[in-house]
Tab-separated table of C-alpha atoms in Angstrom:
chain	number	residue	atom	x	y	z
A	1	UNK	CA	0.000	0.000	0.000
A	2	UNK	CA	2.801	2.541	0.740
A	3	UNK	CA	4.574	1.282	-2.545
A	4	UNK	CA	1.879	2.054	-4.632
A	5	UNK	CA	1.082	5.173	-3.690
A	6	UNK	CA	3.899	6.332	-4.759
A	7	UNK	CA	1.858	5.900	-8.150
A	8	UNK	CA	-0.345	8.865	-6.739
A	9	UNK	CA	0.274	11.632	-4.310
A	10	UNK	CA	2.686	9.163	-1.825
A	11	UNK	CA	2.061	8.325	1.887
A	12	UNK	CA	-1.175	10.015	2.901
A	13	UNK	CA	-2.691	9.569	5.988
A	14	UNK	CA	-5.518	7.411	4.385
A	15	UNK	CA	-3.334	5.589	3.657
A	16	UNK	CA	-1.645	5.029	6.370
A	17	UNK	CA	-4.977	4.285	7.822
A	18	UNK	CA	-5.991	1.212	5.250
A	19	UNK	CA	-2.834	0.104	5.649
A	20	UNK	CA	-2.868	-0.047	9.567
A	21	UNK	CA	-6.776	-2.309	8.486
A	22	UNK	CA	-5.390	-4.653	6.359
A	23	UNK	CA	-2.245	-5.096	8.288
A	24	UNK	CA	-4.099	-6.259	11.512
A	25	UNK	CA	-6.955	-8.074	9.149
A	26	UNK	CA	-3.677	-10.166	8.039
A	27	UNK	CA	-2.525	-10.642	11.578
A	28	UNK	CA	-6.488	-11.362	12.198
A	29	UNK	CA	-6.484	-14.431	9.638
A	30	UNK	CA	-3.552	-15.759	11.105
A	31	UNK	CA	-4.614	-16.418	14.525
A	32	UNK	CA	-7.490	-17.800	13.241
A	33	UNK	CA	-5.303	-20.204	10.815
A	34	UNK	CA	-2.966	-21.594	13.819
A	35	UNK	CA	-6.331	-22.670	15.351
A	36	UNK	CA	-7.418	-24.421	12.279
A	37	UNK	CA	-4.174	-25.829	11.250
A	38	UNK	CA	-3.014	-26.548	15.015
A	39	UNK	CA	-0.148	-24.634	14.036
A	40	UNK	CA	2.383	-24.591	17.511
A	41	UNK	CA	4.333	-22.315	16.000
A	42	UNK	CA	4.689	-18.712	14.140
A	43	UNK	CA	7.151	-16.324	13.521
A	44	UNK	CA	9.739	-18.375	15.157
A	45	UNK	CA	7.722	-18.445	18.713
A	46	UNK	CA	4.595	-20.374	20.385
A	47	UNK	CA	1.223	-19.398	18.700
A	48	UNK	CA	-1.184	-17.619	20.849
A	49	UNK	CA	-3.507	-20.759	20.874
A	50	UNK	CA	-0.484	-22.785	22.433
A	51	UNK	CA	-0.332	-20.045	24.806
A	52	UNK	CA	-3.468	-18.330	25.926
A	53	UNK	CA	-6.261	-21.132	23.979
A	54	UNK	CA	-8.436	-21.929	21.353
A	55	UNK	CA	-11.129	-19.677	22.707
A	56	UNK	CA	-8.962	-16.176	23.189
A	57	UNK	CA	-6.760	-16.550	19.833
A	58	UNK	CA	-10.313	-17.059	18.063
A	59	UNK	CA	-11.883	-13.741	19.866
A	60	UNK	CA	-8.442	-11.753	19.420
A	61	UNK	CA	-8.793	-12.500	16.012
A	62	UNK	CA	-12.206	-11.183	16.162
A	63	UNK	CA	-11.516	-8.282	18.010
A	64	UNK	CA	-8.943	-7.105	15.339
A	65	UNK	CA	-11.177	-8.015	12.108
A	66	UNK	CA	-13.256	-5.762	13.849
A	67	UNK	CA	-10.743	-2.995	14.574
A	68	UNK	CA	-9.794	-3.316	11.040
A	69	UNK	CA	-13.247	-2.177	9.867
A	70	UNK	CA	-13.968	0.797	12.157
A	71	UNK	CA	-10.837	2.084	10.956
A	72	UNK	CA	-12.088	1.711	7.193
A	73	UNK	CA	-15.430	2.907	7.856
A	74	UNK	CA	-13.430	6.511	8.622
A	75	UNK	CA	-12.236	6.165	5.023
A	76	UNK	CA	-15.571	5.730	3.961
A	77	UNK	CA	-18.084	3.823	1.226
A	78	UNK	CA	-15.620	2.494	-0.896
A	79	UNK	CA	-12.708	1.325	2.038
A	80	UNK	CA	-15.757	-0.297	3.740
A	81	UNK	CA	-16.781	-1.972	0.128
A	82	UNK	CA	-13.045	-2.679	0.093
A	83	UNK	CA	-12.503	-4.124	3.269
A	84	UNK	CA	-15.535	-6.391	3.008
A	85	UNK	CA	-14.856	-7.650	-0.557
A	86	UNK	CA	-11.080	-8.971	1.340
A	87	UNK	CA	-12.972	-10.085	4.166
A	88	UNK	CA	-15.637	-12.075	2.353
A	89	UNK	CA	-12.428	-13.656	0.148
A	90	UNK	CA	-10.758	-14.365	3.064
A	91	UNK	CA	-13.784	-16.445	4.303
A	92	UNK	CA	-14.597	-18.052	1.065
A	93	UNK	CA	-10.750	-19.409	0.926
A	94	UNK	CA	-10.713	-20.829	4.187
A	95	UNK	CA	-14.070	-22.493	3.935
A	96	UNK	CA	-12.810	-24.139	0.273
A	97	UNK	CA	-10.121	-25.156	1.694
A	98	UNK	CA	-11.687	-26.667	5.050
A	99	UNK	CA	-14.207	-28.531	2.932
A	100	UNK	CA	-11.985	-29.689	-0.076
A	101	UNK	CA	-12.724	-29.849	-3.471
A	102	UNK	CA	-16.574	-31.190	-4.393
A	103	UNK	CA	-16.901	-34.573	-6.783
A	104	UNK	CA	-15.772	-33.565	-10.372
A	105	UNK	CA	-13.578	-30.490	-9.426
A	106	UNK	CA	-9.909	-30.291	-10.277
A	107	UNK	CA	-8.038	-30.656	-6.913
A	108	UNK	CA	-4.719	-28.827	-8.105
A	109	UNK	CA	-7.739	-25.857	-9.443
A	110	UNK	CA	-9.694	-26.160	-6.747
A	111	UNK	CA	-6.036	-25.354	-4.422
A	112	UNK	CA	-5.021	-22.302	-6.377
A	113	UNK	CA	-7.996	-20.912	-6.186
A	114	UNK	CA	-8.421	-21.151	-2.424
A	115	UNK	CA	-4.479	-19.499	-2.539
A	116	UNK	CA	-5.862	-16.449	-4.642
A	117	UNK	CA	-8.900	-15.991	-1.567
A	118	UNK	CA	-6.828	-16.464	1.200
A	119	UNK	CA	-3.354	-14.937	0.351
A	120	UNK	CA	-4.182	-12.926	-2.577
A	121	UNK	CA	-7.083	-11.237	-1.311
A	122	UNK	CA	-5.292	-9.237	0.966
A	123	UNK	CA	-1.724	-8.299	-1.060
A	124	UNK	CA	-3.955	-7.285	-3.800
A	125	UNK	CA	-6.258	-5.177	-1.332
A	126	UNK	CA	-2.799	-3.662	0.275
A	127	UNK	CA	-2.075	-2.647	-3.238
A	128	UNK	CA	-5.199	-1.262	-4.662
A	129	UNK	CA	-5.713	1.357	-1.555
A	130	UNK	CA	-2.261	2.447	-2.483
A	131	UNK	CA	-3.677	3.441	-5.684
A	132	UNK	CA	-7.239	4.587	-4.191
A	133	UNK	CA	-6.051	6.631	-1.560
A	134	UNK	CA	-3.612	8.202	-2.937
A	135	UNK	CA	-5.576	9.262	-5.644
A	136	UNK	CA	-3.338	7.238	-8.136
A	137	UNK	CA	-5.103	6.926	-11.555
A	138	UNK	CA	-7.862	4.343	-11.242
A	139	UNK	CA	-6.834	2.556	-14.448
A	140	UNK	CA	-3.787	1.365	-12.087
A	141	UNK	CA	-6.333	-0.653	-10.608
A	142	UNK	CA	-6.854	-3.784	-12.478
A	143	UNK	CA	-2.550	-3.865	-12.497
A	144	UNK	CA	-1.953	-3.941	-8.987
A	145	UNK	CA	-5.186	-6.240	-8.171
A	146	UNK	CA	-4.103	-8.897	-11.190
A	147	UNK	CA	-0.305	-8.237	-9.689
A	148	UNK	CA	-1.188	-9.002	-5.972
A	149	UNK	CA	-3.714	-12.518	-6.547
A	150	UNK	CA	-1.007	-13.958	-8.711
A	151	UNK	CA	2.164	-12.637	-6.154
A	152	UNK	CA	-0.469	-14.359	-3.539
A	153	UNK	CA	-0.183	-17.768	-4.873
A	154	UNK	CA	3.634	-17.514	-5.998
A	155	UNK	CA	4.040	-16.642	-1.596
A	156	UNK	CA	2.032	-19.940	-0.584
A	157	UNK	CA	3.471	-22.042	-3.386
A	158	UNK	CA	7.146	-20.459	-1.954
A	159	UNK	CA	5.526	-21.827	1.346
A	160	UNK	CA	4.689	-25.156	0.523
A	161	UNK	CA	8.329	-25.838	-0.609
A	162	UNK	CA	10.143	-24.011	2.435
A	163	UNK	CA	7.514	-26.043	5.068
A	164	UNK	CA	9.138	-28.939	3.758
A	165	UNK	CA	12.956	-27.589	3.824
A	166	UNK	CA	15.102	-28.642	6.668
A	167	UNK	CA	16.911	-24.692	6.782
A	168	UNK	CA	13.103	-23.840	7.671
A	169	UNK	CA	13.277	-19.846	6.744
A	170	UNK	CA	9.473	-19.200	7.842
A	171	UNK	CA	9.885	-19.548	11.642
A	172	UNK	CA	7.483	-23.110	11.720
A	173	UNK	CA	9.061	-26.425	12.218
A	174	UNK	CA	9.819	-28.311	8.937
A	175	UNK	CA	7.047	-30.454	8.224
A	176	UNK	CA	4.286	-28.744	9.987
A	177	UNK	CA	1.397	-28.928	7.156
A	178	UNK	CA	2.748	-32.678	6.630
A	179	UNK	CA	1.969	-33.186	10.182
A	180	UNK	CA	-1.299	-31.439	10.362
A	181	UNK	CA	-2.797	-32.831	6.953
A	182	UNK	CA	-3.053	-29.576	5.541
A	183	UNK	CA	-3.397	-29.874	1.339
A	184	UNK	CA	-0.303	-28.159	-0.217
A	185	UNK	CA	0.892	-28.563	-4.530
A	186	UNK	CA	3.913	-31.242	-3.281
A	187	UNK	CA	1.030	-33.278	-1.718
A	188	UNK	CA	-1.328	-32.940	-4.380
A	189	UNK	CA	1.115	-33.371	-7.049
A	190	UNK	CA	2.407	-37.020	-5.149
A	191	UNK	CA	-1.639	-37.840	-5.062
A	192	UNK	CA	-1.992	-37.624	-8.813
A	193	UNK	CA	1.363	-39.138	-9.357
A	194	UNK	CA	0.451	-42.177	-7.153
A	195	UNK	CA	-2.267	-42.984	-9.333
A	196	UNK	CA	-0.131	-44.505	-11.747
A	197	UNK	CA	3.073	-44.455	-10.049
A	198	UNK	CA	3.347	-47.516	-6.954
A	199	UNK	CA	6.791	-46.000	-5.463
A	200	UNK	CA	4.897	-42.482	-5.160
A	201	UNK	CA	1.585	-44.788	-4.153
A	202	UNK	CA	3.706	-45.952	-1.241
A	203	UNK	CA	5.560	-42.706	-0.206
A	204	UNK	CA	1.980	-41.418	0.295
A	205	UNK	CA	0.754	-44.363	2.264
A	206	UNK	CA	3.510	-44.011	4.291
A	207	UNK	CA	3.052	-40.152	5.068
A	208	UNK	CA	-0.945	-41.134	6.028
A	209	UNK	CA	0.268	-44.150	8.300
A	210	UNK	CA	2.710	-41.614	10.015
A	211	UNK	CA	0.341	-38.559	10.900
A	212	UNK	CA	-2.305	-40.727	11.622
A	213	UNK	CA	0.668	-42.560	14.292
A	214	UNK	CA	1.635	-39.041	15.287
A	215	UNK	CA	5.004	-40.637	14.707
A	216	UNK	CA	7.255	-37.349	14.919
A	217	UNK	CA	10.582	-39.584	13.663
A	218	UNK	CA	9.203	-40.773	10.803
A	219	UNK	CA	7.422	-37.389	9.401
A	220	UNK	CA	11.139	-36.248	10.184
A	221	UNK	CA	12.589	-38.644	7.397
A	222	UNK	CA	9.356	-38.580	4.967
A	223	UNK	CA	9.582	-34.737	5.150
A	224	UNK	CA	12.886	-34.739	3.809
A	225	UNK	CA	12.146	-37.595	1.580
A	226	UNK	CA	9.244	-35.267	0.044
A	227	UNK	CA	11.526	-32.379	-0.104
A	228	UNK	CA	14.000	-34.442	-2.096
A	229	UNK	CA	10.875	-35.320	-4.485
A	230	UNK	CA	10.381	-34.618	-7.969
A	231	UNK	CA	7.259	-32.945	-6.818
A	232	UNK	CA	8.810	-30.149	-4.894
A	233	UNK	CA	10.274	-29.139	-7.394
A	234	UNK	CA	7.489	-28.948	-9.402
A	235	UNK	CA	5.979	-26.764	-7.041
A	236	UNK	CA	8.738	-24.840	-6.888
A	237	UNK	CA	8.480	-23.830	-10.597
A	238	UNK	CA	5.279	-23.233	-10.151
A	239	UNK	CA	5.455	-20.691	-7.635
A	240	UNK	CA	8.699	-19.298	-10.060
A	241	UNK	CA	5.380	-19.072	-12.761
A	242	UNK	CA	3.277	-17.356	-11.014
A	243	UNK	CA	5.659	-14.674	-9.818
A	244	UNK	CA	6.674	-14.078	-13.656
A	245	UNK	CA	2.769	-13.777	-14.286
A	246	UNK	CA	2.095	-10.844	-11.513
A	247	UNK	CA	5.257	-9.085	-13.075
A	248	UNK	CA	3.506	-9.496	-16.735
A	249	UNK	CA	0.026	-7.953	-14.567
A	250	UNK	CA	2.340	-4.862	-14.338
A	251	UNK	CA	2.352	-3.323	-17.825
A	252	UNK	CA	-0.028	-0.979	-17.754
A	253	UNK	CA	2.580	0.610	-14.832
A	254	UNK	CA	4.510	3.475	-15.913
A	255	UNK	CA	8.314	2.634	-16.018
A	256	UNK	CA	10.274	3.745	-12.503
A	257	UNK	CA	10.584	2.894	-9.248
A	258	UNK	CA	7.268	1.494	-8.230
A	259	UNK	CA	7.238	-1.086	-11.060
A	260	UNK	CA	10.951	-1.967	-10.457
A	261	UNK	CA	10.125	-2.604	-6.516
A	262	UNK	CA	7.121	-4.480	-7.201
A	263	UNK	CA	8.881	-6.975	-9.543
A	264	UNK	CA	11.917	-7.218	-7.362
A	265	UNK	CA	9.078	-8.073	-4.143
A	266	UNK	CA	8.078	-10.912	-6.739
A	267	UNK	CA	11.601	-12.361	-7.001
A	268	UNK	CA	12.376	-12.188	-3.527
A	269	UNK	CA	8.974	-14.282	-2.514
A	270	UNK	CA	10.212	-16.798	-4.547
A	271	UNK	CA	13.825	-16.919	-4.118
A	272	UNK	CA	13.085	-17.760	-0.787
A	273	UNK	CA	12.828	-21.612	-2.014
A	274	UNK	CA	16.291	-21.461	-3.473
């Protein structure tokens, strides 16, 4: 939001103000992830379900959705339209991804979709109120909203290849979404391979007989194994893709520092899994 600004009249204090929103609506979403993923750890330290509950991470993360729209209702109609289209996304990702895919649907479709909601919703919303509240042209728009879904999915695919890396560079222990079931591209991509492939058949039997043992020592090895995997590397081009696709989004930017910035954020999301 501060970056693109820059597009308009710079760092006003609306926009410091709908940045402050959807900085604690992100903080918001993640408390209310740990709970649902039974994540112990972010950031590098306990998560505030380990350490206060269930029931106070879930009404902290309340509280601040709610903090985050009184401050956009001072911005008025269209931050309040804004905040509740992210909001509503936000939702609609974490309930696709809670219940899965329905008969019929493409599972690796149905994922990146639920990626665009819950991650892309809000980079995308941080960049368009750069643009609105600055008073940046509104043709900028559709640039910075196609730029932040598809940077969205290029962060989580970045994720789903450095939850598997033993030099874990996101604070959680290696193998935390193994552990906890949670669907990521390496998983799916083994799932489709095992259908025709018996060692991948087995490597995926093996992961399921493991959480379901809570067997920390061997999700230790058949992390690594999976990080070692053909499909990890898949997913890591991927997420190389999808960062080269929000850059393209760009080109109705002028030329300069804004559009240099952006594209260098998208190389550093996914040079993280180098």
């Amino acid at each position: 939001a501060l970056l693109t600004s820059q597009l308009g009249s710079g760092i006003t204090e609306e926009v410091i103000t709908a940045s402050q929103a959807i900085e604690i609506t992100h903080l918001a979403s993640l408390y209310h992830d740990d709970v649902m993923d039974d994540a112990p750890l972010r950031r590098g330290v306990d998560s505030a379900h380990i350490v206060w509950g269930n029931s106070i991470a879930i009404l902290t993360g309340d509280l601040l959705f709610a903090r985050a729209s009184t401050l956009m209702a001072g911005l008025g109609e269209r931050a309040i339209q804004l905040q509740a289209e992210t909001f509503e996304r936000l939702c609609i990702g974490q309930l696709n991804e809670t219940v899965g895919p329905k008969p019929g649907d493409d599972p690796l479709a149905h994922y990146i979709h639920v990626l665009e909601d819950k991650t892309g919703s809000l980079i995308s919303a941080a960049a368009r109120s750069g643009v609105i509240f600055s008073g940046a042209p509104s043709e900028y728009e559709d640039a910075v909203v196609g730029f932040g879904d598809k940077i969205g999915v290029a962060f989580q695919l970045a994720d789903d290849v450095i939850d598997l890396s033993p030099d874990a560079k996101t604070g959680k222990q290696a193998g935390t979404d193994l552990k906890a079931g949670v669907v990521t591209l390496p998983t799916l991509y083994l799932a489709r391979s095992a259908e025709t492939n018996p060692a991948d058949a087995d490597l995926q039997e093996r992961i399921r007989l493991a959480v379901e043992a809570d067997d920390d020592a061997a999700l230790a090895a058949l992390t690594i194994e999976l990080y070692n995997h053909d499909v990890t590397e898949r997913t890591r081009v991927e997420a190389h893709r999808w960062a080269a696709e929000a850059v393209a989004a760009l080109a109705p930017l002028p030329e300069g520092a804004v559009k240099q910035a952006l594209a260098a954020f998208a190389d550093h999301v996914v040079s993280r899994t180098n």
